[in-house]
PDB file of N, CA and C in Angstrom:
ATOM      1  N   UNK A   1      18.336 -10.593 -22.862  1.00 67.00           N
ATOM      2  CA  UNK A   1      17.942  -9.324 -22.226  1.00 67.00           C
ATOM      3  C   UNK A   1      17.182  -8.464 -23.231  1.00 67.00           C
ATOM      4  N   UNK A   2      17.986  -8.728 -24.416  1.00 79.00           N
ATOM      5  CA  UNK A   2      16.787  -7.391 -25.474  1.00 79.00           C
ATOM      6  C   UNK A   2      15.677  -8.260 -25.676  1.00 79.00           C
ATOM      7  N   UNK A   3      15.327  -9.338 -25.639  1.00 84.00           N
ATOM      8  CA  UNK A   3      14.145  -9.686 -25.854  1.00 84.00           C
ATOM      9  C   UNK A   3      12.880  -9.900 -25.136  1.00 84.00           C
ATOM     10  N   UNK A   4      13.491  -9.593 -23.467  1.00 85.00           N
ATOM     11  CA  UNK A   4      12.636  -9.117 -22.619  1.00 85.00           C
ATOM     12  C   UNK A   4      12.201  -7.912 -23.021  1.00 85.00           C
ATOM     13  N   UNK A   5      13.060  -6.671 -23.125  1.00 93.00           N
ATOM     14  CA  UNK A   5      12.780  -5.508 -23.412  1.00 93.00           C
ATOM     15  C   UNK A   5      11.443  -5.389 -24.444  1.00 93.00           C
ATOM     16  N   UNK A   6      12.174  -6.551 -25.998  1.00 94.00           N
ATOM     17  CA  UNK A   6      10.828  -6.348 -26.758  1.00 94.00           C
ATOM     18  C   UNK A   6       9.890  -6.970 -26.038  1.00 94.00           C
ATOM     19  N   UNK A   7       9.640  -7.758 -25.255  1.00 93.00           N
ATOM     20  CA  UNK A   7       8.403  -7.931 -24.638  1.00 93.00           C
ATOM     21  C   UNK A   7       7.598  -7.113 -23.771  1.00 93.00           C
ATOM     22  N   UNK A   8       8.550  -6.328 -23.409  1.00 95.00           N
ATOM     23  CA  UNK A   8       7.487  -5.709 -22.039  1.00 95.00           C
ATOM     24  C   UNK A   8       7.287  -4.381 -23.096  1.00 95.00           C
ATOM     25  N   UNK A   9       7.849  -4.285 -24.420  1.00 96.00           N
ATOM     26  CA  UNK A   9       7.691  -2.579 -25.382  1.00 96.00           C
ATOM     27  C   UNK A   9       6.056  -3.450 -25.873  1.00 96.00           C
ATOM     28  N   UNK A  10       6.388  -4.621 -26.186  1.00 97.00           N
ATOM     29  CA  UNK A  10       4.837  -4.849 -26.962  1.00 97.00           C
ATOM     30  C   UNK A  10       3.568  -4.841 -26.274  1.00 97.00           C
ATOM     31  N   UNK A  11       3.713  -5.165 -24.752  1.00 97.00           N
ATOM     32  CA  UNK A  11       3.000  -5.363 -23.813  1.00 97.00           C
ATOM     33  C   UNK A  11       2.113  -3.702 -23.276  1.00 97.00           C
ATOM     34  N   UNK A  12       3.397  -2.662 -23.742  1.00 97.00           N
ATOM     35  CA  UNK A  12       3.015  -1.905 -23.072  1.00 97.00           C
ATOM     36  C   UNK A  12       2.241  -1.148 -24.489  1.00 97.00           C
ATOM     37  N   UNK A  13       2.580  -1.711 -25.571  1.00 98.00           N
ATOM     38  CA  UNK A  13       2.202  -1.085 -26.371  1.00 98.00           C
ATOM     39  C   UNK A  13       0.508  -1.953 -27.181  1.00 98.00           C
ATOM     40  N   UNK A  14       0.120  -2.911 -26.295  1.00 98.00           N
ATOM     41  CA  UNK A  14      -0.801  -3.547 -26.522  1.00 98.00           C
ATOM     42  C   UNK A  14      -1.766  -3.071 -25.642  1.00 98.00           C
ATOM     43  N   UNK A  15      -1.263  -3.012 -24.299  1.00 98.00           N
ATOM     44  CA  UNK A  15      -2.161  -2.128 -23.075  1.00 98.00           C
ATOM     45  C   UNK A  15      -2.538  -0.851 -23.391  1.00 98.00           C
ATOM     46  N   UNK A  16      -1.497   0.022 -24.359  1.00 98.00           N
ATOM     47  CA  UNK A  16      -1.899   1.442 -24.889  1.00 98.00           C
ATOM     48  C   UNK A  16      -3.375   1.593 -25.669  1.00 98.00           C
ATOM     49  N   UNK A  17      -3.095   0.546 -26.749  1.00 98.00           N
ATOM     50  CA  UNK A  17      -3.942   0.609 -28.096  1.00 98.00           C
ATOM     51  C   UNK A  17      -5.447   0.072 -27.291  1.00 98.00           C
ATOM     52  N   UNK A  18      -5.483  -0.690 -25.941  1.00 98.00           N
ATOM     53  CA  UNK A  18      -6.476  -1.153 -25.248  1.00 98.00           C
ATOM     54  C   UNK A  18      -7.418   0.210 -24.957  1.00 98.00           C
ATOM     55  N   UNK A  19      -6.235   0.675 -24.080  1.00 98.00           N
ATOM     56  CA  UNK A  19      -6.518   2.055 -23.459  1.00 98.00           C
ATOM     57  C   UNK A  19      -7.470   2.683 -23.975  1.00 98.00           C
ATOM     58  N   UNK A  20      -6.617   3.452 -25.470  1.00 98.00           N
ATOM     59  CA  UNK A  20      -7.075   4.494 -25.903  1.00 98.00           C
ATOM     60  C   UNK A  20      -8.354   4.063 -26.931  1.00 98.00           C
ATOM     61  N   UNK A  21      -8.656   2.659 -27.203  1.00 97.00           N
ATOM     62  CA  UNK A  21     -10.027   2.136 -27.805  1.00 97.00           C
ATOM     63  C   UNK A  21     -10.841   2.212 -26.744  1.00 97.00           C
ATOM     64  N   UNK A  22     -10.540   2.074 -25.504  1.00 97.00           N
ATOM     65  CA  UNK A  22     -11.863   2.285 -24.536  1.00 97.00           C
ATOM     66  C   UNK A  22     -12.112   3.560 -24.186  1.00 97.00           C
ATOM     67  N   UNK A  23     -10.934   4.633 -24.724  1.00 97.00           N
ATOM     68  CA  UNK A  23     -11.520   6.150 -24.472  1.00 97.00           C
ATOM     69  C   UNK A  23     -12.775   6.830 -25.841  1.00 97.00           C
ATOM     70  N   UNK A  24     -12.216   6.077 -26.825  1.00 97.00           N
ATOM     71  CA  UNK A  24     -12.378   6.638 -28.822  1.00 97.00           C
ATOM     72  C   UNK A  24     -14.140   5.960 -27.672  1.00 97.00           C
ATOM     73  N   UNK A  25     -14.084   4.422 -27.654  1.00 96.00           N
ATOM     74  CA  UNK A  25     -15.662   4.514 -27.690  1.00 96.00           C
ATOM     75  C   UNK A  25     -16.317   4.823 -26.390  1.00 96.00           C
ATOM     76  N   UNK A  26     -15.967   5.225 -25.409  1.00 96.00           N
ATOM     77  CA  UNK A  26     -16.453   5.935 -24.562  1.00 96.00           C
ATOM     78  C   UNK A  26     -17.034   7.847 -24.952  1.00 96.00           C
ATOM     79  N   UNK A  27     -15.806   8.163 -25.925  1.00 95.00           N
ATOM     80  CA  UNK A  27     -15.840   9.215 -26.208  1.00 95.00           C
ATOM     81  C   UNK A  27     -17.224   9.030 -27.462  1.00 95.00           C
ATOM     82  N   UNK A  28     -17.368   8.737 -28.237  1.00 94.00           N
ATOM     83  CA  UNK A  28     -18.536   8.343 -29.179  1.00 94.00           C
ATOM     84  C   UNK A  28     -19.653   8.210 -28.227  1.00 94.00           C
ATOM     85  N   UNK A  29     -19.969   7.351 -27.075  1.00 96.00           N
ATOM     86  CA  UNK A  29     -20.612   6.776 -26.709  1.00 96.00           C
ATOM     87  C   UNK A  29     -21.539   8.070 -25.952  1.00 96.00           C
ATOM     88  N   UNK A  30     -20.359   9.057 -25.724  1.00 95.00           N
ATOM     89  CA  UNK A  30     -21.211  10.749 -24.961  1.00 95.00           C
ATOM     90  C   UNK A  30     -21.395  11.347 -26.432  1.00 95.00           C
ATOM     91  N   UNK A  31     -20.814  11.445 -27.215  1.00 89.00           N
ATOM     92  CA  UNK A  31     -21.023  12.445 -28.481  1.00 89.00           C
ATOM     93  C   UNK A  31     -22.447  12.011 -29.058  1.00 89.00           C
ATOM     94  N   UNK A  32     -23.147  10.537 -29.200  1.00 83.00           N
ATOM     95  CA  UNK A  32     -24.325  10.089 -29.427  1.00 83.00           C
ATOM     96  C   UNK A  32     -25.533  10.415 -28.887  1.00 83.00           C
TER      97      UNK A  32
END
């Protein structure tokens, strides 16, 4: 059971770091 948990924490924490790299270069991409 805890090792589901770490799976779906890394998952969600892999989807985050996705996220917020497609905002950083979206955000660059208007500042240019």
């Amino acid at each position: 059971m805890l090792s589901e948990h770490i799976g779906i924490f890394l998952y969600l924490v892999i989807v985050g770091a996705a996220i917020c790299g497609r905002i950083v270069l979206v955000y660059k991409a208007r500042k240019s």
